[in-house]
XYZ file of C-alpha atoms in Angstrom:
210
model
C -7.232 17.564 -9.171
C -4.424 15.149 -9.443
C -3.489 14.546 -12.989
C -2.842 10.930 -13.813
C 0.075 10.288 -16.130
C 0.544 7.103 -18.246
C 4.287 6.175 -18.309
C 4.808 5.582 -22.027
C 7.709 3.138 -23.157
C 8.988 2.367 -26.596
C 8.086 -1.156 -27.577
C 9.018 -2.810 -30.835
C 5.447 -4.112 -31.203
C 2.174 -3.934 -29.385
C -0.289 -6.758 -28.777
C -3.905 -6.326 -29.218
C -5.526 -4.127 -26.573
C -6.894 -7.027 -24.704
C -5.368 -8.221 -21.406
C -4.851 -11.842 -20.856
C -7.583 -13.545 -18.827
C -5.293 -16.312 -17.544
C -3.039 -14.106 -15.488
C -3.063 -15.098 -11.760
C -4.511 -11.881 -10.146
C -7.403 -11.395 -7.972
C -9.554 -8.491 -8.883
C -10.824 -7.200 -5.476
C -8.423 -5.474 -3.103
C -10.460 -6.259 0.109
C -10.565 -10.025 -0.828
C -6.930 -10.051 -1.723
C -5.849 -8.080 1.481
C -7.840 -10.652 3.564
C -6.282 -13.658 1.788
C -2.726 -12.146 2.405
C -3.403 -11.545 5.981
C -4.719 -15.045 6.390
C -1.570 -16.353 4.712
C 0.678 -13.805 6.580
C 2.245 -12.744 3.477
C 2.707 -9.570 1.361
C 0.219 -8.105 -1.098
C 1.200 -7.212 -4.607
C -1.072 -4.701 -6.362
C -0.913 -3.764 -9.924
C -2.718 -0.558 -10.820
C -3.986 -0.570 -14.392
C -6.669 0.606 -16.882
C -8.174 -0.811 -20.058
C -6.483 1.938 -22.113
C -2.982 1.730 -20.449
C -0.861 0.227 -23.243
C 2.166 -0.499 -21.004
C -0.187 -2.266 -18.356
C -1.402 -4.443 -21.247
C 2.167 -5.184 -22.384
C 3.022 -6.319 -18.983
C -0.118 -8.563 -18.808
C 0.743 -10.229 -22.086
C 4.504 -10.484 -21.524
C 5.885 -9.979 -18.066
C 3.051 -11.782 -16.275
C 3.646 -14.757 -18.662
C 7.157 -15.238 -17.312
C 7.493 -18.440 -15.227
C 9.881 -17.046 -12.642
C 7.438 -14.093 -12.090
C 4.490 -16.340 -11.710
C 6.386 -18.467 -9.277
C 7.233 -15.402 -7.238
C 3.816 -14.115 -7.369
C 2.472 -17.544 -6.245
C 4.320 -17.096 -3.041
C 2.362 -13.816 -2.136
C -1.048 -12.526 -3.130
C -1.357 -10.501 -6.348
C -4.276 -8.370 -7.202
C -5.026 -6.142 -10.329
C -6.933 -2.940 -9.643
C -8.607 -0.947 -12.570
C -8.427 2.674 -11.471
C -11.668 3.388 -13.270
C -13.569 0.933 -11.088
C -15.373 2.249 -7.874
C -12.788 0.337 -5.666
C -9.999 1.549 -7.880
C -11.019 5.195 -7.618
C -10.856 4.911 -3.850
C -7.534 3.091 -3.875
C -6.071 5.589 -6.298
C -6.708 8.342 -3.833
C -5.501 6.263 -0.837
C -2.172 5.295 -2.401
C -1.639 8.418 -4.417
C -1.558 6.676 -7.795
C -0.400 9.297 -10.397
C 1.150 6.984 -13.015
C 0.256 3.835 -14.799
C 1.307 1.214 -14.262
C 2.062 1.519 -10.596
C 3.155 -1.564 -8.831
C 3.037 -1.816 -4.984
C 4.134 -4.346 -2.544
C 2.166 -3.906 0.699
C 2.244 -5.296 4.187
C -1.213 -6.708 4.349
C -1.527 -6.330 8.128
C -1.204 -2.536 8.365
C -1.193 -1.502 4.677
C 2.185 -0.064 4.765
C 3.903 0.246 1.413
C 7.110 -1.915 1.351
C 8.085 -1.005 -2.185
C 6.891 0.949 -5.110
C 7.384 1.197 -8.913
C 5.868 3.454 -11.340
C 6.816 2.086 -14.516
C 6.343 -0.987 -16.692
C 8.875 -3.850 -16.182
C 10.053 -6.702 -18.470
C 9.595 -10.172 -17.004
C 13.239 -10.474 -15.910
C 13.290 -6.933 -14.454
C 10.110 -7.586 -12.652
C 11.376 -11.000 -11.170
C 14.566 -9.305 -10.156
C 12.654 -6.434 -8.248
C 10.217 -8.821 -6.643
C 13.018 -11.173 -5.640
C 15.056 -8.316 -4.144
C 12.179 -6.911 -2.154
C 10.749 -9.985 -0.880
C 14.077 -11.499 0.412
C 15.246 -8.152 2.091
C 14.303 -8.229 5.775
C 12.072 -5.253 6.563
C 13.317 -3.129 9.348
C 10.654 -2.894 12.259
C 9.422 0.575 13.198
C 7.338 1.605 16.083
C 4.598 4.348 16.351
C 2.258 5.454 19.186
C -1.579 5.158 18.690
C -3.370 7.840 20.656
C -6.834 7.347 19.455
C -9.400 5.198 17.700
C -12.721 6.522 16.431
C -15.805 5.424 14.392
C -16.727 8.950 13.456
C -14.455 10.961 11.127
C -15.533 14.529 12.588
C -14.640 13.226 16.099
C -11.391 11.884 14.931
C -10.545 15.324 13.200
C -11.450 17.309 16.435
C -9.291 14.916 18.499
C -6.405 15.165 15.999
C -6.375 18.966 16.447
C -6.603 18.925 20.150
C -3.826 16.292 20.488
C -1.555 18.074 17.966
C -1.724 21.337 19.997
C -0.887 19.503 23.208
C 1.996 17.311 22.041
C 3.334 19.753 19.478
C 3.575 16.723 17.201
C 2.267 15.935 13.744
C -0.675 13.387 14.324
C -1.620 11.204 11.414
C -5.204 10.138 10.806
C -5.613 6.757 9.129
C -8.656 4.870 8.128
C -8.540 1.070 8.431
C -11.623 -1.112 8.072
C -13.976 1.730 8.573
C -12.247 2.799 11.851
C -10.207 6.145 12.177
C -6.756 5.945 13.969
C -4.627 8.857 15.396
C -0.968 7.901 15.553
C 2.499 9.596 15.350
C 6.109 8.530 15.437
C 8.545 6.419 13.445
C 10.702 5.145 16.335
C 13.543 2.642 15.551
C 13.129 0.674 18.831
C 10.341 -0.177 21.274
C 12.421 1.428 23.993
C 12.481 4.745 22.362
C 8.703 4.363 21.733
C 8.125 3.481 25.371
C 9.962 6.505 26.773
C 7.897 8.789 24.299
C 4.799 7.212 25.490
C 5.650 8.005 29.206
C 6.246 11.538 28.299
C 3.003 12.081 26.609
C 1.177 10.220 29.397
C 2.527 12.923 31.767
C 0.799 15.415 29.555
C -2.537 13.611 29.971
C -2.492 11.817 26.676
C -2.843 8.073 26.731
C -1.739 5.732 23.974
C -0.402 2.342 22.987
C 2.658 1.220 21.015
C 2.324 -0.602 17.709
C 4.809 -1.828 15.170
C 5.046 -2.383 11.455
């Protein structure tokens, strides 16, 4: 069982153990991701818990910083309590081992763009957000070799394809579907050459990017 650590930080004083209700976060990941997809922007996820003092400190201090609020307003922020049903699922999915954990995610494919596993002051959080969100993301390509609605069928296909291709095949769940994919190619041309090779072995696929 994964042991969840709470990152402790020395503070000069603690505020009462009550998070601000006015901070601009959605509370549902699925809703937030859909909104980010519609707006074609990134998703900012703050993993928290009612007993996480550094998380509460950020809510009452860092997230009251005007520059931070302005930056978050350009994307879609969501706060996830790891003790909620959705939070427990997301904790496992994104391998959350420390609180707070801050993620910036590509809403289209759920790839993690940046990750912080510590509490940040307002200025430090703004600096990190600004750096990540203004840095062009390098495009990578992978090959999708299967799409399934049944997890057992996906696992069986994963084993067969791995034996044929001698490649590590990843299994990912997205919106109740299971995808088999591999590769992290730096150009579409390289991915296309690889796709031609696996087709010669009887495996079909398609190129996708993130």
